[in-house]
């Protein structure tokens, strides 16, 4: 079965420092992967999907099939990036499997 | 249309009681999902609907759980004979079936259930 692993429950970096949130997956085939984000007192929302190869709020994520990873990166962290981040992978044709999440805290 | 609405936001109930939650998806979205999230975990899939048809149920959804989407619009999730282990955030999400799998869900704010 498909699985998503986010090894870090908590990550704390200083403002302006680079950020990398790790995500590893198990999947046979070519996966489509997603990052969802939940800011304080807000709903869970889609941040980005790898298939669109876009940068959202300065974040990018590259799919590395060799390492089965989809790490989320941002070169210069901002305080408003503090949130819970979830990596997600489709299971079957209709639903997503989420990782446990990483709580990112940006220190001023 | 202000997005996906869930009601109530919070529910405290005694063990053994039945509870029902409601979800109103984005009106043009034909897919509706229920997820459960416990403390420190990511959302776990419970069930999903394509219009009014319930197409998949997770093993997590015991016989005490039932979900409906009678007219392909709003959905209800009922838990009978609640147990303390049912305490969690219940999330509803919707998406538009474009003929290609669309995992860009729009989530509601959730219903937090506490069983005492």
CSV table of C-alpha atoms in Angstrom, one decimal:
chain,number,residue,atom,x,y,z
A,1,UNK,CA,0.0,0.0,0.0
A,2,UNK,CA,1.1,3.5,-0.6
A,3,UNK,CA,2.6,5.3,2.3
A,4,UNK,CA,3.9,8.8,3.1
A,5,UNK,CA,6.5,9.4,5.7
A,6,UNK,CA,7.4,12.8,7.1
A,7,UNK,CA,10.3,12.1,9.5
A,8,UNK,CA,10.2,15.4,11.3
A,9,UNK,CA,7.3,16.3,13.5
A,10,UNK,CA,8.8,19.6,14.4
A,11,UNK,CA,11.1,21.9,12.5
A,12,UNK,CA,12.3,25.3,13.7
A,13,UNK,CA,14.4,27.7,11.6
A,14,UNK,CA,15.2,31.4,11.8
A,15,UNK,CA,13.7,33.9,9.5
A,16,UNK,CA,15.7,34.3,6.3
A,17,UNK,CA,17.2,30.8,6.6
A,18,UNK,CA,16.5,28.0,4.1
A,19,UNK,CA,13.8,25.5,4.8
A,20,UNK,CA,13.5,21.9,3.8
A,21,UNK,CA,10.5,19.8,4.9
A,22,UNK,CA,11.1,16.1,4.2
A,23,UNK,CA,8.7,13.7,2.6
A,24,UNK,CA,9.4,10.2,1.5
A,25,UNK,CA,6.9,7.9,-0.1
A,26,UNK,CA,6.3,4.3,-1.1
A,27,UNK,CA,4.6,3.8,-4.4
A,28,UNK,CA,5.0,1.6,-7.4
A,29,UNK,CA,4.7,3.6,-10.6
A,30,UNK,CA,4.8,7.3,-11.3
A,31,UNK,CA,3.3,9.1,-8.3
A,32,UNK,CA,1.5,12.4,-8.3
A,33,UNK,CA,2.4,14.1,-5.0
A,34,UNK,CA,1.1,17.1,-3.1
A,35,UNK,CA,1.8,19.4,-0.3
A,36,UNK,CA,-1.0,20.7,1.9
A,37,UNK,CA,-0.6,23.4,4.5
A,38,UNK,CA,-2.6,24.5,7.5
A,39,UNK,CA,-2.0,27.9,9.0
A,40,UNK,CA,-3.0,28.7,12.5
A,41,UNK,CA,-6.9,28.9,12.7
A,42,UNK,CA,-7.3,28.2,9.0
A,43,UNK,CA,-8.4,25.2,7.0
A,44,UNK,CA,-6.2,22.7,5.4
A,45,UNK,CA,-5.4,23.9,1.9
A,46,UNK,CA,-3.5,22.7,-1.1
A,47,UNK,CA,-0.1,24.4,-1.3
A,48,UNK,CA,1.4,22.8,-4.4
A,49,UNK,CA,1.3,19.7,-6.6
A,50,UNK,CA,4.4,18.3,-8.3
A,51,UNK,CA,2.8,17.8,-11.6
A,52,UNK,CA,2.3,21.6,-12.1
A,53,UNK,CA,6.0,22.3,-11.3
A,54,UNK,CA,5.1,25.6,-9.9
A,55,UNK,CA,6.4,27.7,-7.1
A,56,UNK,CA,3.9,28.9,-4.5
A,57,UNK,CA,4.7,31.4,-1.8
A,58,UNK,CA,8.4,30.8,-2.7
A,59,UNK,CA,8.1,27.0,-2.0
A,60,UNK,CA,9.1,24.4,-4.5
A,61,UNK,CA,9.2,20.6,-4.4
A,62,UNK,CA,11.0,18.3,-6.6
A,63,UNK,CA,10.1,14.7,-7.1
A,64,UNK,CA,13.1,12.4,-6.8
A,65,UNK,CA,12.1,8.9,-7.9
A,66,UNK,CA,15.5,7.4,-7.1
A,67,UNK,CA,15.2,8.5,-3.4
A,68,UNK,CA,11.4,8.3,-3.4
A,69,UNK,CA,11.3,11.8,-2.0
A,70,UNK,CA,9.3,14.9,-2.5
A,71,UNK,CA,10.9,17.5,-0.2
A,72,UNK,CA,9.5,20.9,0.2
A,73,UNK,CA,12.0,23.8,0.0
A,74,UNK,CA,12.2,27.5,0.4
A,75,UNK,CA,15.4,29.4,0.2
A,76,UNK,CA,14.5,32.2,2.6
A,77,UNK,CA,12.0,31.5,5.4
A,78,UNK,CA,9.4,34.1,6.4
A,79,UNK,CA,7.5,34.3,9.6
A,80,UNK,CA,4.2,33.7,7.8
A,81,UNK,CA,5.4,30.3,6.7
A,82,UNK,CA,4.9,29.0,10.2
A,83,UNK,CA,2.2,26.3,9.8
A,84,UNK,CA,1.6,22.5,9.7
A,85,UNK,CA,2.6,21.0,6.4
A,86,UNK,CA,1.4,17.7,5.1
A,87,UNK,CA,2.7,15.6,2.2
A,88,UNK,CA,0.1,13.6,0.4
A,89,UNK,CA,0.0,10.8,-2.2
A,90,UNK,CA,-2.9,9.4,-4.1
A,91,UNK,CA,-4.1,5.9,-3.2
A,92,UNK,CA,-6.2,4.3,-5.9
A,93,UNK,CA,-7.9,6.8,-8.2
A,94,UNK,CA,-9.9,8.7,-5.7
A,95,UNK,CA,-8.3,9.5,-2.4
A,96,UNK,CA,-5.2,10.9,-0.8
A,97,UNK,CA,-3.0,9.4,1.9
A,98,UNK,CA,-1.4,12.0,4.1
A,99,UNK,CA,1.7,12.0,6.1
A,100,UNK,CA,1.8,12.7,9.8
A,101,UNK,CA,2.7,16.3,9.2
A,102,UNK,CA,5.5,18.7,10.1
A,103,UNK,CA,5.0,21.7,12.3
A,104,UNK,CA,7.2,24.4,10.9
A,105,UNK,CA,8.1,27.3,13.2
A,106,UNK,CA,9.9,30.4,11.9
A,107,UNK,CA,11.7,32.2,14.6
A,108,UNK,CA,12.2,36.0,14.2
B,1,UNK,CA,-20.7,30.1,-1.8
B,2,UNK,CA,-18.2,30.4,0.9
B,3,UNK,CA,-16.5,27.1,0.5
B,4,UNK,CA,-17.0,23.9,2.3
B,5,UNK,CA,-19.1,24.3,5.5
B,6,UNK,CA,-19.3,21.9,8.4
B,7,UNK,CA,-21.6,21.9,11.3
B,8,UNK,CA,-21.3,21.8,14.2
B,9,UNK,CA,-17.7,23.1,14.8
B,10,UNK,CA,-17.5,21.4,18.1
B,11,UNK,CA,-19.5,18.5,19.7
B,12,UNK,CA,-19.1,17.1,23.2
B,13,UNK,CA,-21.0,13.9,23.8
B,14,UNK,CA,-21.3,11.2,26.4
B,15,UNK,CA,-20.0,7.8,25.6
B,16,UNK,CA,-22.8,5.7,24.0
B,17,UNK,CA,-24.7,8.6,22.5
B,18,UNK,CA,-25.2,9.0,18.8
B,19,UNK,CA,-23.9,12.1,16.9
B,20,UNK,CA,-24.4,13.4,13.4
B,21,UNK,CA,-22.3,15.9,11.5
B,22,UNK,CA,-23.2,17.8,8.4
B,23,UNK,CA,-21.1,18.9,5.5
B,24,UNK,CA,-22.1,21.3,2.7
B,25,UNK,CA,-19.6,21.1,-0.1
B,26,UNK,CA,-18.9,23.7,-2.8
B,27,UNK,CA,-22.1,23.6,-4.9
B,28,UNK,CA,-20.5,22.5,-8.2
B,29,UNK,CA,-18.3,19.9,-6.6
B,30,UNK,CA,-19.6,16.4,-7.2
B,31,UNK,CA,-17.0,14.6,-5.1
B,32,UNK,CA,-17.2,14.7,-1.3
B,33,UNK,CA,-14.8,13.1,1.1
B,34,UNK,CA,-14.7,12.5,4.9
B,35,UNK,CA,-11.5,12.3,6.7
B,36,UNK,CA,-10.7,11.9,10.4
B,37,UNK,CA,-7.7,13.5,12.1
B,38,UNK,CA,-6.5,12.6,15.6
B,39,UNK,CA,-3.9,14.5,17.5
B,40,UNK,CA,-0.4,14.4,16.0
B,41,UNK,CA,-1.6,12.6,12.9
B,42,UNK,CA,-2.4,13.5,9.4
B,43,UNK,CA,-5.9,13.2,8.0
B,44,UNK,CA,-7.1,9.6,7.5
B,45,UNK,CA,-9.5,8.7,4.8
B,46,UNK,CA,-13.0,7.5,5.9
B,47,UNK,CA,-15.2,7.5,2.8
B,48,UNK,CA,-16.1,9.4,-0.4
B,49,UNK,CA,-19.0,10.1,-2.6
B,50,UNK,CA,-19.4,10.7,-6.3
B,51,UNK,CA,-22.7,12.6,-6.4
B,52,UNK,CA,-25.0,10.6,-4.2
B,53,UNK,CA,-23.2,7.3,-4.6
B,54,UNK,CA,-20.8,6.2,-1.8
B,55,UNK,CA,-18.0,4.6,-3.7
B,56,UNK,CA,-15.5,3.7,-1.1
B,57,UNK,CA,-15.3,3.1,2.6
B,58,UNK,CA,-12.2,2.7,4.7
B,59,UNK,CA,-11.7,-0.2,7.1
B,60,UNK,CA,-11.6,2.6,9.7
B,61,UNK,CA,-15.3,3.1,9.2
B,62,UNK,CA,-16.8,0.5,11.5
B,63,UNK,CA,-20.4,-0.6,11.5
B,64,UNK,CA,-21.1,2.3,14.0
B,65,UNK,CA,-20.3,4.8,11.3
B,66,UNK,CA,-22.6,5.7,8.4
B,67,UNK,CA,-22.5,8.4,5.8
B,68,UNK,CA,-25.0,9.6,3.4
B,69,UNK,CA,-25.3,12.1,0.6
B,70,UNK,CA,-28.9,11.8,-0.3
B,71,UNK,CA,-29.3,14.2,-3.2
B,72,UNK,CA,-25.7,14.6,-4.2
B,73,UNK,CA,-25.4,17.9,-2.3
B,74,UNK,CA,-24.8,17.9,1.5
B,75,UNK,CA,-23.6,14.9,3.4
B,76,UNK,CA,-24.0,13.6,6.9
B,77,UNK,CA,-21.8,11.4,8.9
B,78,UNK,CA,-23.4,9.6,11.9
B,79,UNK,CA,-21.6,7.8,14.6
B,80,UNK,CA,-23.7,5.5,16.8
B,81,UNK,CA,-22.8,4.4,20.3
B,82,UNK,CA,-19.8,6.7,20.4
B,83,UNK,CA,-16.7,5.6,22.1
B,84,UNK,CA,-13.8,7.6,23.6
B,85,UNK,CA,-11.6,6.5,20.7
B,86,UNK,CA,-14.0,8.3,18.3
B,87,UNK,CA,-12.7,11.6,19.7
B,88,UNK,CA,-11.1,13.4,16.7
B,89,UNK,CA,-11.5,16.1,14.2
B,90,UNK,CA,-13.8,15.1,11.4
B,91,UNK,CA,-12.9,16.8,8.1
B,92,UNK,CA,-15.0,17.1,5.0
B,93,UNK,CA,-13.6,18.0,1.6
B,94,UNK,CA,-14.9,18.3,-1.9
B,95,UNK,CA,-13.5,18.4,-5.4
B,96,UNK,CA,-14.7,18.6,-8.9
B,97,UNK,CA,-14.6,15.5,-11.1
B,98,UNK,CA,-13.2,16.7,-14.4
B,99,UNK,CA,-12.7,13.2,-15.8
B,100,UNK,CA,-9.2,13.2,-14.5
B,101,UNK,CA,-8.4,12.5,-10.9
B,102,UNK,CA,-8.4,15.8,-9.1
B,103,UNK,CA,-6.7,15.8,-5.7
B,104,UNK,CA,-7.0,19.5,-5.2
B,105,UNK,CA,-9.4,19.2,-2.4
B,106,UNK,CA,-11.2,22.1,-0.7
B,107,UNK,CA,-11.5,21.3,3.0
B,108,UNK,CA,-13.9,22.5,5.5
B,109,UNK,CA,-13.0,23.7,9.0
B,110,UNK,CA,-13.9,20.4,10.5
B,111,UNK,CA,-16.0,19.2,13.4
B,112,UNK,CA,-14.1,18.4,16.6
B,113,UNK,CA,-15.8,15.6,18.5
B,114,UNK,CA,-15.0,14.9,22.1
B,115,UNK,CA,-16.5,11.8,23.7
B,116,UNK,CA,-16.5,11.9,27.5
